[in-house]
Amino acid sequence: AHVKAHVERLVEVGRIAQQLADTGFDYTIAMDQALYTLYSANAVMFDMALAVMIVGAVMLLFLHSLRSSFFVLVALPSAMIPTFIAMYALGFSLNLMTLMALSLVVGILVDDSIVVLENIYRHLEMGKTKYSAALDGRNEIGFTAMAITLVDVVVFLPLALSGGLIGNILREFSLVVVISTLMSLVVAFTLTPLLASRWGKLEHL
């Protein structure tokens, strides 16, 4: 579908050139990275799908729970969708740098949720109710999860503030990483404990 759309655009440009042929209009495509960018976007989507499956398998292996695997899998798109909204609001495009940033943060987005969820299940094993375990587990590990996230933020945020040519190149890359990482922290503090407090259950497969 992407290739078809690309060909249609080239045909449209050729049609315009024919209409303006009597004026001496002509054109030459110096560089066309549309297909490369589309292929890169498809590769990022594949990476996300692969990450979802691998993370689910790892969570199933360590927590022995299908429900916990589902909770973590929900956290990934929940953090990624607000990132795309922020990219749209800031006027970022799907280019090489933003796609590289999205590929990089696929593994980072579930870190906070995994840490919070594991601590919630520890409180469940202590005999607490689902609600109490979610609340106490989140509060107890909250500072640690925040520290994990802010480590990434303080590394990448200065790149967005740098000037010159390098700053222009790295600004979108670093801001996408920072925004997505902060969104993962929000999801770990809100959605993950909510899911655990409603549907969390100790399972031993």
mmCIF file of C-alpha atoms in Angstrom:
data_model
loop_
_atom_site.group_PDB
_atom_site.id
_atom_site.type_symbol
_atom_site.label_atom_id
_atom_site.label_comp_id
_atom_site.label_asym_id
_atom_site.label_seq_id
_atom_site.Cartn_x
_atom_site.Cartn_y
_atom_site.Cartn_z
ATOM 1 C CA ALA A 1 0.000 0.000 0.000
ATOM 2 C CA HIS A 2 2.852 2.375 0.823
ATOM 3 C CA VAL A 3 4.600 1.621 -2.467
ATOM 4 C CA LYS A 4 1.345 2.175 -4.373
ATOM 5 C CA ALA A 5 0.833 5.553 -2.702
ATOM 6 C CA HIS A 6 4.416 6.520 -3.495
ATOM 7 C CA VAL A 7 3.969 5.598 -7.157
ATOM 8 C CA GLU A 8 0.734 7.586 -7.312
ATOM 9 C CA ARG A 9 2.555 10.662 -6.045
ATOM 10 C CA LEU A 10 5.218 10.267 -8.722
ATOM 11 C CA VAL A 11 2.525 9.898 -11.376
ATOM 12 C CA GLU A 12 0.847 13.072 -10.124
ATOM 13 C CA VAL A 13 4.115 15.002 -10.344
ATOM 14 C CA GLY A 14 4.590 13.692 -13.885
ATOM 15 C CA ARG A 15 1.077 14.808 -14.831
ATOM 16 C CA ILE A 16 1.761 18.309 -13.551
ATOM 17 C CA ALA A 17 4.986 18.407 -15.539
ATOM 18 C CA GLN A 18 3.051 17.489 -18.710
ATOM 19 C CA GLN A 19 0.506 20.241 -18.080
ATOM 20 C CA LEU A 20 3.283 22.800 -17.752
ATOM 21 C CA ALA A 21 5.427 21.431 -20.576
ATOM 22 C CA ASP A 22 4.714 24.417 -22.826
ATOM 23 C CA THR A 23 6.228 26.738 -20.229
ATOM 24 C CA GLY A 24 9.500 24.833 -20.246
ATOM 25 C CA PHE A 25 8.909 23.369 -16.796
ATOM 26 C CA ASP A 26 10.964 20.324 -15.900
ATOM 27 C CA TYR A 27 12.011 18.618 -12.700
ATOM 28 C CA THR A 28 14.524 16.135 -11.366
ATOM 29 C CA ILE A 29 14.108 14.167 -8.148
ATOM 30 C CA ALA A 30 17.380 14.794 -6.343
ATOM 31 C CA MET A 31 16.592 12.659 -3.321
ATOM 32 C CA ASP A 32 13.589 10.582 -2.334
ATOM 33 C CA GLN A 33 13.570 9.004 1.120
ATOM 34 C CA ALA A 34 9.816 8.411 1.319
ATOM 35 C CA LEU A 35 10.032 4.660 0.806
ATOM 36 C CA TYR A 36 12.973 4.347 3.184
ATOM 37 C CA THR A 37 11.069 6.234 5.884
ATOM 38 C CA LEU A 38 7.977 4.074 5.352
ATOM 39 C CA TYR A 39 10.036 0.909 5.578
ATOM 40 C CA SER A 40 11.642 2.237 8.775
ATOM 41 C CA ALA A 41 8.205 2.989 10.236
ATOM 42 C CA ASN A 42 7.085 -0.555 9.435
ATOM 43 C CA ALA A 43 10.255 -1.868 11.088
ATOM 44 C CA VAL A 44 9.461 0.107 14.250
ATOM 45 C CA MET A 45 5.942 -1.353 14.331
ATOM 46 C CA PHE A 46 7.436 -4.827 13.946
ATOM 47 C CA ASP A 47 9.849 -4.109 16.801
ATOM 48 C CA MET A 48 6.943 -3.043 18.993
ATOM 49 C CA ALA A 49 4.968 -6.182 18.217
ATOM 50 C CA LEU A 50 8.038 -8.321 18.865
ATOM 51 C CA ALA A 51 8.703 -6.492 22.130
ATOM 52 C CA VAL A 52 5.126 -7.094 23.255
ATOM 53 C CA MET A 53 5.461 -10.835 22.673
ATOM 54 C CA ILE A 54 8.891 -11.125 24.305
ATOM 55 C CA VAL A 55 7.932 -9.016 27.320
ATOM 56 C CA GLY A 56 4.789 -11.094 27.774
ATOM 57 C CA ALA A 57 6.816 -14.294 27.668
ATOM 58 C CA VAL A 58 9.376 -12.977 30.165
ATOM 59 C CA MET A 59 6.678 -11.784 32.570
ATOM 60 C CA LEU A 60 4.954 -15.145 32.299
ATOM 61 C CA LEU A 61 8.246 -16.853 33.082
ATOM 62 C CA PHE A 62 9.059 -14.769 36.172
ATOM 63 C CA LEU A 63 5.658 -13.922 37.648
ATOM 64 C CA HIS A 64 3.935 -17.150 36.559
ATOM 65 C CA SER A 65 0.789 -15.191 35.709
ATOM 66 C CA LEU A 66 -1.059 -14.578 32.482
ATOM 67 C CA ARG A 67 -2.764 -11.587 34.064
ATOM 68 C CA SER A 68 0.489 -9.890 34.978
ATOM 69 C CA SER A 69 1.725 -10.402 31.436
ATOM 70 C CA PHE A 70 -1.421 -8.741 30.137
ATOM 71 C CA PHE A 71 -0.997 -5.782 32.526
ATOM 72 C CA VAL A 72 2.510 -5.118 31.243
ATOM 73 C CA LEU A 73 1.446 -5.515 27.615
ATOM 74 C CA VAL A 74 -1.233 -2.867 28.125
ATOM 75 C CA ALA A 75 1.399 -0.475 29.480
ATOM 76 C CA LEU A 76 3.382 -0.449 26.229
ATOM 77 C CA PRO A 77 0.751 1.045 23.880
ATOM 78 C CA SER A 78 -0.606 3.187 26.733
ATOM 79 C CA ALA A 79 2.752 4.968 26.920
ATOM 80 C CA MET A 80 3.377 4.976 23.169
ATOM 81 C CA ILE A 81 0.064 6.541 22.066
ATOM 82 C CA PRO A 82 0.559 9.737 24.148
ATOM 83 C CA THR A 83 4.048 9.943 22.657
ATOM 84 C CA PHE A 84 2.599 10.061 19.142
ATOM 85 C CA ILE A 85 0.112 12.714 20.301
ATOM 86 C CA ALA A 86 2.967 14.812 21.705
ATOM 87 C CA MET A 87 4.938 14.358 18.473
ATOM 88 C CA TYR A 88 1.946 15.622 16.501
ATOM 89 C CA ALA A 89 1.508 18.607 18.842
ATOM 90 C CA LEU A 90 5.194 19.537 18.574
ATOM 91 C CA GLY A 91 5.190 19.163 14.795
ATOM 92 C CA PHE A 92 7.611 16.229 14.700
ATOM 93 C CA SER A 93 7.588 13.973 11.666
ATOM 94 C CA LEU A 94 8.395 10.299 11.254
ATOM 95 C CA ASN A 95 12.001 10.708 10.207
ATOM 96 C CA LEU A 96 15.169 8.748 10.846
ATOM 97 C CA MET A 97 15.786 10.293 14.273
ATOM 98 C CA THR A 98 12.259 9.950 15.675
ATOM 99 C CA LEU A 99 11.965 6.391 14.384
ATOM 100 C CA MET A 100 15.306 5.570 15.991
ATOM 101 C CA ALA A 101 14.047 7.033 19.269
ATOM 102 C CA LEU A 102 10.844 4.976 19.107
ATOM 103 C CA SER A 103 12.857 1.830 18.490
ATOM 104 C CA LEU A 104 15.096 2.654 21.439
ATOM 105 C CA VAL A 105 12.310 3.246 23.965
ATOM 106 C CA VAL A 106 10.369 0.057 23.222
ATOM 107 C CA GLY A 107 12.245 -1.758 25.974
ATOM 108 C CA ILE A 108 12.286 1.237 28.320
ATOM 109 C CA LEU A 109 8.526 1.777 28.323
ATOM 110 C CA VAL A 110 7.732 -1.337 30.349
ATOM 111 C CA ASP A 111 10.506 -1.012 32.948
ATOM 112 C CA ASP A 112 8.514 1.079 35.426
ATOM 113 C CA SER A 113 5.383 -1.040 35.088
ATOM 114 C CA ILE A 114 7.362 -4.235 35.658
ATOM 115 C CA VAL A 115 8.966 -2.854 38.815
ATOM 116 C CA VAL A 116 5.663 -1.589 40.209
ATOM 117 C CA LEU A 117 3.759 -4.738 39.279
ATOM 118 C CA GLU A 118 6.344 -7.050 40.824
ATOM 119 C CA ASN A 119 6.154 -5.145 44.104
ATOM 120 C CA ILE A 120 2.348 -5.243 44.042
ATOM 121 C CA TYR A 121 2.474 -9.027 43.662
ATOM 122 C CA ARG A 122 4.903 -9.199 46.579
ATOM 123 C CA HIS A 123 2.301 -7.491 48.741
ATOM 124 C CA LEU A 124 -0.345 -9.884 47.456
ATOM 125 C CA GLU A 125 1.835 -12.762 48.591
ATOM 126 C CA MET A 126 1.914 -11.140 52.030
ATOM 127 C CA GLY A 127 -1.854 -11.702 52.232
ATOM 128 C CA LYS A 128 -3.095 -8.195 51.468
ATOM 129 C CA THR A 129 -6.204 -7.460 49.445
ATOM 130 C CA LYS A 130 -5.856 -6.458 45.816
ATOM 131 C CA TYR A 131 -6.619 -2.814 46.537
ATOM 132 C CA SER A 132 -4.253 -2.569 49.511
ATOM 133 C CA ALA A 133 -1.500 -4.408 47.667
ATOM 134 C CA ALA A 134 -1.815 -2.094 44.642
ATOM 135 C CA LEU A 135 -1.759 1.035 46.775
ATOM 136 C CA ASP A 136 1.025 -0.041 49.131
ATOM 137 C CA GLY A 137 3.089 -1.621 46.378
ATOM 138 C CA ARG A 138 2.897 1.479 44.214
ATOM 139 C CA ASN A 139 3.685 3.862 47.080
ATOM 140 C CA GLU A 140 6.559 1.741 48.350
ATOM 141 C CA ILE A 141 8.331 1.443 45.004
ATOM 142 C CA GLY A 142 7.285 4.849 43.629
ATOM 143 C CA PHE A 143 10.518 6.651 44.459
ATOM 144 C CA THR A 144 12.588 3.871 42.910
ATOM 145 C CA ALA A 145 10.522 3.881 39.725
ATOM 146 C CA MET A 146 10.839 7.649 39.534
ATOM 147 C CA ALA A 147 14.607 7.402 39.917
ATOM 148 C CA ILE A 148 14.784 4.811 37.125
ATOM 149 C CA THR A 149 12.858 7.131 34.818
ATOM 150 C CA LEU A 150 14.644 10.364 35.709
ATOM 151 C CA VAL A 151 18.011 8.745 34.989
ATOM 152 C CA ASP A 152 16.943 8.459 31.346
ATOM 153 C CA VAL A 153 15.455 11.955 31.352
ATOM 154 C CA VAL A 154 18.575 13.690 32.682
ATOM 155 C CA VAL A 155 20.681 11.893 30.072
ATOM 156 C CA PHE A 156 18.564 12.776 27.038
ATOM 157 C CA LEU A 157 17.028 16.134 27.992
ATOM 158 C CA PRO A 158 20.300 18.124 27.705
ATOM 159 C CA LEU A 159 20.597 16.902 24.112
ATOM 160 C CA ALA A 160 17.356 18.716 23.305
ATOM 161 C CA LEU A 161 18.788 21.944 24.717
ATOM 162 C CA SER A 162 22.037 21.878 22.765
ATOM 163 C CA GLY A 163 22.460 24.356 19.947
ATOM 164 C CA GLY A 164 23.949 24.375 16.486
ATOM 165 C CA LEU A 165 23.561 21.778 13.781
ATOM 166 C CA ILE A 166 23.959 18.832 16.165
ATOM 167 C CA GLY A 167 21.249 20.244 18.417
ATOM 168 C CA ASN A 168 18.820 20.523 15.517
ATOM 169 C CA ILE A 169 19.482 16.916 14.553
ATOM 170 C CA LEU A 170 19.213 15.465 18.066
ATOM 171 C CA ARG A 171 16.341 17.606 19.387
ATOM 172 C CA GLU A 172 13.519 15.445 18.048
ATOM 173 C CA PHE A 173 15.345 12.250 18.987
ATOM 174 C CA SER A 174 15.933 13.290 22.587
ATOM 175 C CA LEU A 175 12.479 14.797 23.143
ATOM 176 C CA VAL A 176 10.741 11.662 21.877
ATOM 177 C CA VAL A 177 12.795 9.559 24.305
ATOM 178 C CA VAL A 178 12.081 11.939 27.203
ATOM 179 C CA ILE A 179 8.338 12.193 26.514
ATOM 180 C CA SER A 180 7.840 8.457 26.075
ATOM 181 C CA THR A 181 9.861 7.689 29.214
ATOM 182 C CA LEU A 182 7.807 10.128 31.291
ATOM 183 C CA MET A 183 4.612 8.642 29.876
ATOM 184 C CA SER A 184 5.767 5.197 30.977
ATOM 185 C CA LEU A 185 6.176 6.551 34.513
ATOM 186 C CA VAL A 186 2.648 7.992 34.443
ATOM 187 C CA VAL A 187 1.260 4.657 33.250
ATOM 188 C CA ALA A 188 3.192 2.782 35.959
ATOM 189 C CA PHE A 189 1.746 5.074 38.638
ATOM 190 C CA THR A 190 -1.838 5.013 37.367
ATOM 191 C CA LEU A 191 -2.942 2.333 34.909
ATOM 192 C CA THR A 192 -0.792 -0.556 36.133
ATOM 193 C CA PRO A 193 -1.892 -0.285 39.799
ATOM 194 C CA LEU A 194 -5.479 0.204 38.640
ATOM 195 C CA LEU A 195 -5.433 -3.024 36.629
ATOM 196 C CA ALA A 196 -3.744 -4.892 39.486
ATOM 197 C CA SER A 197 -6.263 -3.591 42.044
ATOM 198 C CA ARG A 198 -9.189 -4.804 39.935
ATOM 199 C CA TRP A 199 -7.981 -7.984 38.287
ATOM 200 C CA GLY A 200 -4.741 -8.890 40.052
ATOM 201 C CA LYS A 201 -4.511 -12.452 41.260
ATOM 202 C CA LEU A 202 -1.784 -14.722 42.549
ATOM 203 C CA GLU A 203 -1.231 -17.490 40.035
ATOM 204 C CA HIS A 204 1.322 -20.259 39.974
ATOM 205 C CA LEU A 205 1.334 -21.940 36.585
#
